[in-house]
Each structure stands twice: as structure tokens, then as C-alpha cells.
Amino acid sequence: QVQLVESGGGLAQAGGSLRLSCAASGRASSTYDMGWFRQAPGKEREFVAGITWSGRFTAYADSVKGRFTMSSDAAENTVYLQMNSLKAEDTAVYYCNAPVTYRSGRYVTGAYWGQGIQVTVSS
């Protein structure tokens, strides 16, 4: 059993920044590859960013490359999503997930989810 608790969402103006945190606890939580997914109104859930459990490798959706950065703090069992140069299109509910796997060119979600946190960007 793994628990994921998110924090750091809220409101930002276009061009601004927010940082999301996802704190993991439970058996083997620190060995899972982690990811962020988001779902905007009227759209399907989509992959945003991922990181290997070691923190050495990251991956990003094309829509956020160069603007978002995912990182990890092994000592705190926490991953972060630093979001810069925010756009109105980034407005969504963001979910932390584990374990994320890569299958046939796609990032696939695992069984454990954060509670979801709202990010709203005003234009």
C-alpha cells in the first residue's frame, strides 16, 4: 500500500509559476518511478512529466517541455513539479501517480494516485 499526498496547487496569472509537491509513504514507495498527469475540463487525462526512482532521468510531454521541471528528494520521499511560464491551457486538475511505466511509446499509470490538486491559470 502506497499513499500519495499532493500540495501546492492554486491560482496563477499567465506567465507566472507554481510548484506542486507529492509526498509518498508506504511500502516500496521510494523505489517507484513517479509521474504527474493532468485532466482539463472536456479533455482526456494526459501525461505531464515523469521521473525514475533514482531521480537521474526525467521525461516531459511536448506541451510542457522547457517550462516544467520534475525533481525528487529521496530523503523526503517527495517529488516536485516546478511549473514556469504558465499558460491558460495548463489549467487542470493535476494528479501524482505511481508506478509509472513506459509501454509501446506511452507512459502508463500505476495503481496509486494522489488526491488531485487544482491548478488554475488566468489569461
Short mmCIF file of C-alpha atoms in Angstrom, two decimals:
data_model
loop_
_atom_site.label_atom_id
_atom_site.label_comp_id
_atom_site.label_asym_id
_atom_site.label_seq_id
_atom_site.Cartn_x
_atom_site.Cartn_y
_atom_site.Cartn_z
CA GLN A 1 0.00 0.00 0.00
CA VAL A 2 1.29 3.43 -1.04
CA GLN A 3 -0.16 6.81 -0.15
CA LEU A 4 0.46 9.93 -2.22
CA VAL A 5 -0.42 13.35 -0.83
CA GLU A 6 -0.28 16.40 -3.08
CA SER A 7 0.10 20.05 -2.16
CA GLY A 8 0.95 23.37 -3.76
CA GLY A 9 -1.83 23.98 -6.25
CA GLY A 10 -3.75 27.20 -6.61
CA LEU A 11 -4.11 30.24 -8.81
CA ALA A 12 -1.55 31.92 -11.02
CA GLN A 13 -1.51 34.51 -13.76
CA ALA A 14 -0.33 33.63 -17.25
CA GLY A 15 3.45 33.77 -17.26
CA GLY A 16 3.64 33.02 -13.55
CA SER A 17 4.87 29.99 -11.62
CA LEU A 18 3.61 27.33 -9.24
CA ARG A 19 5.24 24.33 -7.60
CA LEU A 20 3.43 21.09 -6.85
CA SER A 21 4.62 18.54 -4.31
CA CYS A 22 3.76 14.86 -3.94
CA ALA A 23 4.81 13.13 -0.74
CA ALA A 24 4.87 9.33 -0.82
CA SER A 25 4.65 6.91 2.06
CA GLY A 26 4.19 3.18 2.45
CA ARG A 27 5.91 0.02 1.35
CA ALA A 28 8.41 0.43 -1.51
CA SER A 29 7.15 3.91 -2.33
CA SER A 30 10.64 5.36 -2.79
CA THR A 31 11.55 2.74 -5.42
CA TYR A 32 8.72 3.57 -7.82
CA ASP A 33 9.06 5.64 -10.95
CA MET A 34 6.76 8.62 -10.41
CA GLY A 35 4.74 10.83 -12.68
CA TRP A 36 2.36 13.73 -12.96
CA PHE A 37 -0.81 13.58 -15.03
CA ARG A 38 -3.46 16.22 -15.57
CA GLN A 39 -7.04 16.42 -16.72
CA ALA A 40 -8.63 19.60 -18.03
CA PRO A 41 -12.38 20.12 -18.45
CA GLY A 42 -13.64 18.31 -21.52
CA LYS A 43 -10.32 16.59 -22.16
CA GLU A 44 -8.80 13.19 -21.51
CA ARG A 45 -6.23 12.73 -18.78
CA GLU A 46 -2.73 13.25 -20.16
CA PHE A 47 0.85 12.60 -19.14
CA VAL A 48 2.77 15.68 -18.00
CA ALA A 49 6.11 14.56 -16.55
CA GLY A 50 7.87 11.54 -15.10
CA ILE A 51 10.98 10.71 -13.12
CA THR A 52 12.80 7.47 -12.35
CA TRP A 53 13.02 6.45 -8.72
CA SER A 54 16.74 7.31 -8.73
CA GLY A 55 15.96 10.83 -9.91
CA ARG A 56 18.51 10.56 -12.73
CA PHE A 57 16.11 10.58 -15.69
CA THR A 58 13.07 12.68 -16.48
CA ALA A 59 10.54 12.86 -19.30
CA TYR A 60 8.08 15.55 -20.33
CA ALA A 61 5.11 16.00 -22.57
CA ASP A 62 5.85 18.18 -25.59
CA SER A 63 3.34 20.74 -24.35
CA VAL A 64 5.35 21.49 -21.20
CA LYS A 65 8.97 20.97 -22.31
CA GLY A 66 11.13 23.93 -21.41
CA ARG A 67 8.57 25.24 -18.93
CA PHE A 68 8.04 22.47 -16.36
CA THR A 69 10.71 20.65 -14.36
CA MET A 70 10.22 17.50 -12.30
CA SER A 71 12.58 16.68 -9.46
CA SER A 72 12.81 14.38 -6.45
CA ASP A 73 14.09 14.43 -2.90
CA ALA A 74 14.85 10.87 -1.85
CA ALA A 75 15.38 11.79 1.79
CA GLU A 76 11.85 13.17 1.97
CA ASN A 77 10.22 10.64 -0.42
CA THR A 78 8.82 13.60 -2.29
CA VAL A 79 8.64 14.61 -5.93
CA TYR A 80 8.03 18.10 -7.25
CA LEU A 81 6.73 19.74 -10.38
CA GLN A 82 8.04 23.25 -10.90
CA MET A 83 5.77 25.00 -13.41
CA ASN A 84 7.07 28.19 -15.00
CA SER A 85 5.75 30.37 -17.82
CA LEU A 86 2.26 29.12 -17.11
CA LYS A 87 -0.40 29.32 -19.80
CA ALA A 88 -4.17 29.25 -19.56
CA GLU A 89 -4.03 25.85 -21.27
CA ASP A 90 -2.23 24.47 -18.20
CA THR A 91 -5.44 24.83 -16.18
CA ALA A 92 -6.35 21.34 -14.98
CA VAL A 93 -6.50 19.01 -12.02
CA TYR A 94 -3.03 17.55 -11.52
CA TYR A 95 -2.52 14.04 -10.16
CA CYS A 96 0.62 12.37 -8.86
CA ASN A 97 0.86 8.68 -9.77
CA ALA A 98 2.99 5.59 -9.13
CA PRO A 99 4.36 3.38 -10.50
CA VAL A 100 4.58 4.91 -13.95
CA THR A 101 5.72 2.56 -16.72
CA TYR A 102 6.74 3.08 -20.34
CA ARG A 103 4.94 0.74 -22.75
CA SER A 104 4.89 0.93 -26.54
CA GLY A 105 5.90 4.58 -26.58
CA ARG A 106 3.42 5.71 -23.92
CA TYR A 107 3.58 6.47 -20.22
CA VAL A 108 1.11 4.26 -18.39
CA THR A 109 -0.30 4.92 -14.93
CA GLY A 110 0.06 2.66 -11.92
CA ALA A 111 -2.32 1.83 -9.11
CA TYR A 112 -1.52 4.65 -6.70
CA TRP A 113 -2.84 8.19 -7.06
CA GLY A 114 -2.63 11.47 -5.25
CA GLN A 115 -5.91 13.13 -4.38
CA GLY A 116 -5.71 15.61 -7.25
CA ILE A 117 -4.99 19.31 -6.95
CA GLN A 118 -6.44 22.19 -8.94
CA VAL A 119 -4.17 24.48 -10.94
CA THR A 120 -5.90 27.49 -12.47
CA VAL A 121 -4.10 29.93 -14.75
CA SER A 122 -5.80 33.17 -15.69
CA SER A 123 -5.08 34.78 -19.04
#
